[in-house]
Coordinates of C-alpha atoms and ligand atoms in Angstrom, one line a residue:
M129 CA 26.8 53.8 85.2
L130 CA 25.5 56.6 83.8
W131 CA 21.8 55.0 83.3
Q132 CA 21.7 53.9 86.7
D133 CA 22.3 57.7 88.2
N134 CA 19.9 59.3 86.0
K135 CA 18.0 61.5 88.4
G136 CA 16.1 63.0 84.9
L137 CA 16.9 65.5 82.5
H138 CA 16.0 68.3 84.8
Q139 CA 19.2 67.8 87.1
L140 CA 21.3 67.6 84.2
P141 CA 24.5 70.6 84.4
L142 CA 22.6 74.1 82.3
S143 CA 24.6 74.2 80.2
F144 CA 24.1 70.6 78.4
R145 CA 20.0 71.5 78.7
F146 CA 20.3 74.2 76.7
A147 CA 21.8 72.2 74.4
L148 CA 19.1 69.5 74.8
T149 CA 16.6 72.2 74.5
A150 CA 18.4 73.6 71.0
F151 CA 18.4 70.1 69.3
L152 CA 14.7 69.5 69.9
C153 CA 14.6 72.1 69.0
V154 CA 15.8 72.0 65.9
C155 CA 14.4 68.3 65.7
G156 CA 11.2 70.3 65.2
M157 CA 12.0 72.5 62.8
G158 CA 13.2 69.4 61.2
Y159 CA 9.3 68.2 61.3
L160 CA 7.3 70.9 60.4
L161 CA 9.6 71.2 57.2
G162 CA 8.6 68.1 56.4
V163 CA 5.2 68.8 57.4
A164 CA 5.9 71.7 54.4
N165 CA 7.4 69.5 51.5
V166 CA 4.5 67.0 51.4
W167 CA 2.3 70.2 51.5
F168 CA 3.7 72.2 48.7
S169 CA 4.4 69.0 46.6
Y170 CA 1.3 67.2 47.4
V171 CA -1.4 69.9 47.6
P172 CA -1.3 71.0 44.2
V173 CA -1.4 67.7 42.4
D174 CA -5.5 66.4 42.6
Q175 CA -5.9 70.1 41.8
K176 CA -7.9 70.3 44.7
P177 CA -7.4 72.8 47.5
G178 CA -6.1 70.8 50.8
L179 CA -4.5 67.7 51.0
S180 CA -6.3 65.1 50.1
V181 CA -6.2 60.8 49.8
D182 CA -6.6 61.3 45.8
D183 CA -3.5 63.8 46.0
I184 CA -2.1 60.7 47.8
R185 CA -2.9 57.8 45.5
L186 CA -2.5 59.7 42.6
S187 CA 1.5 61.0 43.1
F188 CA 2.4 57.3 44.6
H189 CA 0.0 54.6 42.4
G190 CA -0.2 57.4 39.9
D191 CA -3.8 57.7 37.5
P192 CA -5.1 56.3 34.5
S193 CA -6.5 58.3 33.0
G194 CA -3.8 61.4 32.1
S195 CA 0.1 61.6 32.1
K196 CA 3.1 61.7 34.3
M197 CA 4.2 65.2 32.4
E198 CA 0.4 66.8 33.1
K199 CA 0.7 65.5 36.5
A200 CA 3.6 67.3 36.6
L201 CA 2.3 70.6 35.2
Y202 CA -0.6 71.0 37.7
G203 CA 1.4 69.7 40.4
S204 CA 4.7 70.4 42.3
M205 CA 5.9 71.6 38.9
K206 CA 3.5 74.0 38.2
Q207 CA 5.6 76.9 40.1
Y208 CA 8.1 76.6 37.3
M209 CA 5.9 77.4 35.0
S210 CA 5.5 81.2 34.1
S211 CA 2.4 81.8 32.7
D212 CA -1.1 79.8 32.9
A213 CA -0.9 80.5 29.0
D214 CA 2.3 78.5 29.1
T215 CA 0.6 75.3 31.3
E216 CA -2.4 75.4 28.7
A217 CA 0.0 75.3 26.1
I218 CA 1.6 72.6 27.0
I219 CA -1.3 70.5 27.7
T220 CA -3.1 70.9 24.6
W221 CA -0.6 69.6 22.6
I222 CA -0.6 67.3 24.9
K223 CA -4.4 66.3 24.6
A224 CA -3.9 66.6 20.8
G225 CA -1.6 63.3 20.9
G226 CA 2.0 65.2 21.8
K227 CA 2.7 64.6 18.3
E228 CA 6.9 65.3 17.7
S229 CA 5.7 67.2 13.9
A230 CA 4.0 70.0 17.1
F231 CA 6.9 70.3 19.0
D232 CA 8.4 73.1 17.6
S233 CA 6.3 75.5 19.2
I234 CA 6.0 74.6 23.1
Q235 CA 9.8 73.6 23.0
P236 CA 10.7 77.4 24.1
I237 CA 8.4 77.2 26.5
I238 CA 10.0 74.0 28.4
S239 CA 13.6 75.0 27.6
G240 CA 12.5 78.5 29.5
S241 CA 11.2 77.0 32.5
C242 CA 12.5 73.4 32.9
D243 CA 15.8 72.7 31.5
M244 CA 17.4 74.1 34.0
C245 CA 17.0 71.4 36.8
H246 CA 15.8 69.0 33.8
S247 CA 18.8 69.0 31.2
A248 CA 20.7 66.4 30.0
E249 CA 23.8 67.1 32.1
V250 CA 21.6 67.8 35.8
A251 CA 18.8 65.2 34.7
T252 CA 16.6 65.9 38.4
A253 CA 15.3 63.3 39.9
G254 CA 15.9 61.5 36.9
I255 CA 14.0 63.9 34.2
I256 CA 15.3 65.2 31.6
T257 CA 13.1 67.8 29.2
S258 CA 15.8 68.8 26.3
T259 CA 14.3 66.8 23.2
Y260 CA 11.2 65.4 22.0
K261 CA 13.0 61.8 22.8
D262 CA 13.4 62.7 26.2
I263 CA 10.2 64.1 27.2
A264 CA 8.2 61.4 25.6
P265 CA 8.2 58.2 27.7
L266 CA 6.6 61.9 30.9
L267 CA 3.8 61.0 28.0
E268 CA 2.6 57.9 29.1
T269 CA -0.5 57.0 31.1
D270 CA 0.7 57.7 34.5
T271 CA 2.0 55.2 36.7
G272 CA 2.8 57.2 39.5
K273 CA 6.1 57.1 41.1
S274 CA 8.9 55.3 39.8
I275 CA 10.5 52.5 41.5
S276 CA 13.8 53.8 41.2
R277 CA 12.3 57.9 42.2
L278 CA 11.0 55.8 45.2
V279 CA 13.9 53.8 46.6
G280 CA 15.5 56.9 46.9
L281 CA 12.9 58.7 49.0
S282 CA 13.2 55.6 51.1
H283 CA 16.6 55.1 50.9
T284 CA 17.1 59.6 52.2
H285 CA 14.6 58.9 55.0
V286 CA 15.5 55.7 56.4
N287 CA 19.3 57.4 56.4
A288 CA 18.1 60.0 57.7
L289 CA 15.1 60.0 60.2
L290 CA 16.1 56.7 61.8
P291 CA 18.8 57.2 63.4
L292 CA 17.3 60.7 64.6
M293 CA 14.2 59.1 65.8
F294 CA 17.7 57.0 67.8
C295 CA 18.3 59.7 69.0
L296 CA 15.1 61.5 70.5
S297 CA 14.3 57.7 72.0
I298 CA 17.9 57.9 73.6
V299 CA 16.9 61.1 75.3
F300 CA 13.6 60.1 75.6
S301 CA 15.1 57.1 78.1
F302 CA 16.7 59.2 80.2
T303 CA 14.1 61.1 81.9
R304 CA 11.5 59.9 84.4
Y305 CA 9.0 59.0 83.0
S306 CA 7.5 55.4 83.6
N307 CA 9.2 52.4 82.0
R308 CA 6.1 51.3 80.2
L309 CA 5.9 55.2 78.7
K310 CA 8.3 55.3 77.8
G311 CA 8.2 52.1 76.0
V312 CA 4.7 52.4 74.5
I313 CA 5.8 55.6 73.0
M314 CA 9.2 54.2 71.2
V315 CA 7.2 51.3 70.1
F316 CA 5.2 53.6 68.5
S317 CA 8.1 56.3 67.3
F318 CA 8.8 52.8 65.4
A319 CA 6.0 51.6 64.2
S320 CA 5.3 54.5 62.9
F321 CA 8.0 55.7 61.6
V322 CA 7.3 51.3 59.7
L323 CA 4.0 52.6 58.4
D324 CA 4.8 55.8 57.0
V325 CA 7.8 54.5 54.3
G326 CA 5.8 51.6 54.5
S327 CA 3.0 52.8 53.4
W328 CA 4.0 54.4 50.1
W329 CA 5.2 51.3 49.2
L330 CA 1.8 49.8 49.7
A331 CA 0.2 52.7 47.7
K332 CA 2.4 52.5 44.8
V333 CA 1.0 48.7 43.9
W334 CA -2.2 49.5 45.3
G335 CA -4.6 52.4 44.9
Q336 CA -6.4 52.3 48.4
A337 CA -3.3 52.3 50.2
A338 CA -3.3 56.1 49.9
I339 CA -5.0 56.6 53.0
L340 CA -2.1 54.5 55.0
V341 CA 0.6 57.0 53.8
I342 CA -1.5 60.0 56.0
F343 CA -2.5 58.2 58.5
G344 CA 1.2 56.8 58.3
G345 CA 2.9 60.2 58.3
A346 CA 0.1 61.8 61.1
S347 CA 1.0 59.1 63.8
L348 CA 4.4 59.8 62.8
G349 CA 4.4 63.6 63.9
I350 CA 1.7 62.7 67.1
A351 CA 5.6 59.8 67.8
Y352 CA 7.8 63.7 67.2
V353 CA 5.0 65.8 69.8
F354 CA 6.1 63.1 72.7
L355 CA 9.9 62.1 71.7
L356 CA 10.4 66.7 71.6
L357 CA 7.8 67.8 74.3
L358 CA 8.4 65.4 77.3
P359 CA 11.7 65.9 77.3
L360 CA 11.3 69.3 76.7
Y361 CA 8.9 69.6 79.9
E362 CA 10.7 67.3 82.0
I363 CA 14.2 69.5 81.0
W364 CA 12.4 73.0 82.2
F365 CA 9.5 72.3 84.5
V366 CA 9.6 68.9 86.4
K367 CA 11.7 71.2 89.3
V368 CA 12.2 68.0 92.2
P369 CA 11.9 65.1 89.8
D370 CA 10.4 62.0 91.9
A371 CA 7.7 64.5 93.2
A372 CA 6.5 67.0 91.3
N373 CA 6.5 64.4 87.6
P374 CA 3.1 63.6 87.5
L375 CA 4.5 60.7 85.3
R376 CA 7.7 59.0 88.1
R377 CA 8.5 55.6 87.7
V378 CA 6.4 53.0 89.5
S379 CA 9.0 52.0 91.6
D380 CA 9.9 55.3 92.7
Q381 CA 6.7 55.8 94.3
T382 CA 6.8 53.6 97.7
P383 CA 8.8 56.0 100.0
Ligands
LIG408 C1 14.2 74.2 40.3 C2 14.2 72.4 39.9 C3 13.1 72.5 38.5 C4 12.3 72.9 37.7 C5 12.6 74.1 37.0 C6 11.5 71.7 37.3 N1 11.8 71.0 37.4 FE1 10.9 69.1 37.2 N2 12.2 68.3 39.9 C7 12.6 69.3 40.1 C8 12.9 67.6 41.1 C9 13.7 68.7 42.8 C10 12.1 67.4 41.0 C11 11.8 65.2 42.4 C12 10.8 66.2 42.7 C13 9.2 65.5 42.9 O1 9.1 64.1 42.5 O2 8.3 66.2 42.8 C14 11.4 67.2 39.8 C15 10.7 65.6 39.3 C16 9.6 66.1 38.0 C17 9.0 65.4 37.1 C18 8.2 63.9 37.7 C19 7.2 63.5 38.7 C20 7.1 62.6 39.2 O3 6.2 62.5 40.4 O4 8.3 61.8 39.4 C21 8.8 65.9 36.1 C22 8.0 64.9 34.9 C23 9.0 66.8 36.0 N3 10.0 67.3 37.3 C24 8.8 67.7 35.0 C25 8.6 69.5 35.1 C26 8.9 70.1 34.0 C27 8.0 69.5 32.8 C28 9.1 71.4 34.2 C29 9.0 72.5 33.4 C30 7.8 73.4 33.9 C31 9.7 71.1 35.8 N4 9.9 70.3 35.9 C32 10.9 71.8 36.4 C33 13.5 70.5 40.0 C34 12.8 71.1 38.9

């Protein structure tokens, strides 16, 4: 059996070690892109520098004192506005009650900055900004991410990340680290994954749970560091597995 003859990743043919290294490096880059995506989407939300619990709470649970439109304009949609003056014009209009009679002065700004992604045909994230009727629901009090949006996010995360973590676990299970270490890291990885996605739903219903979102994301990061670096270390640096690997199997240590 493949796993019974397993002599560690360093014993694999060079070409296979390169392939595994490439796979692990691309997974690492994917994780960093995920972190960058979180950074750019959530940092601007509370208008203060850095990623905070407030950024997450406002995004998932919402803010009883502000509308979804305001949050988007200060947050992840800010980048699409051509000037701060335009943003201020829309915010002033919303603060004044977002009346249909005054919409004509706002409409050109929105069609210039938003319609390319939020037209009736494209409707990115289910949002349409073409007419006053489309925009009106966005002016209501912000209740955070919609259930359909959370379902969409969870669905892509579960379907993309879970097979990836399974592959990483398979690679990791072929290393010569002790079974106890493997077990701890794998349980930790999957628990982090459940916490990561589960915490979004908790934060949606209970604002205080926003801290768990940061906690879940961070523990997933720690899991990734182990799942990527430990196999890489064995592939390239463990010359003679039984003698040099400081974390070798307990059963291998007896002569
Ligand atoms: C280049 C494409 C693009 C442009 C331009 C764009 N958006 Fe978006 N918009 C998106 C994407 C993608 C999402 C979903 C990602 C997210 O929730 O951050 C989104 C989400 C939103 C949301 C929902 C946010 C939430 O928390 O559910 C609102 C409201 C919104 N956009 C308004 C706007 C407004 C107003 C403009 C014009 C200033 C604009 N968008 C311009 C792509 C765009």
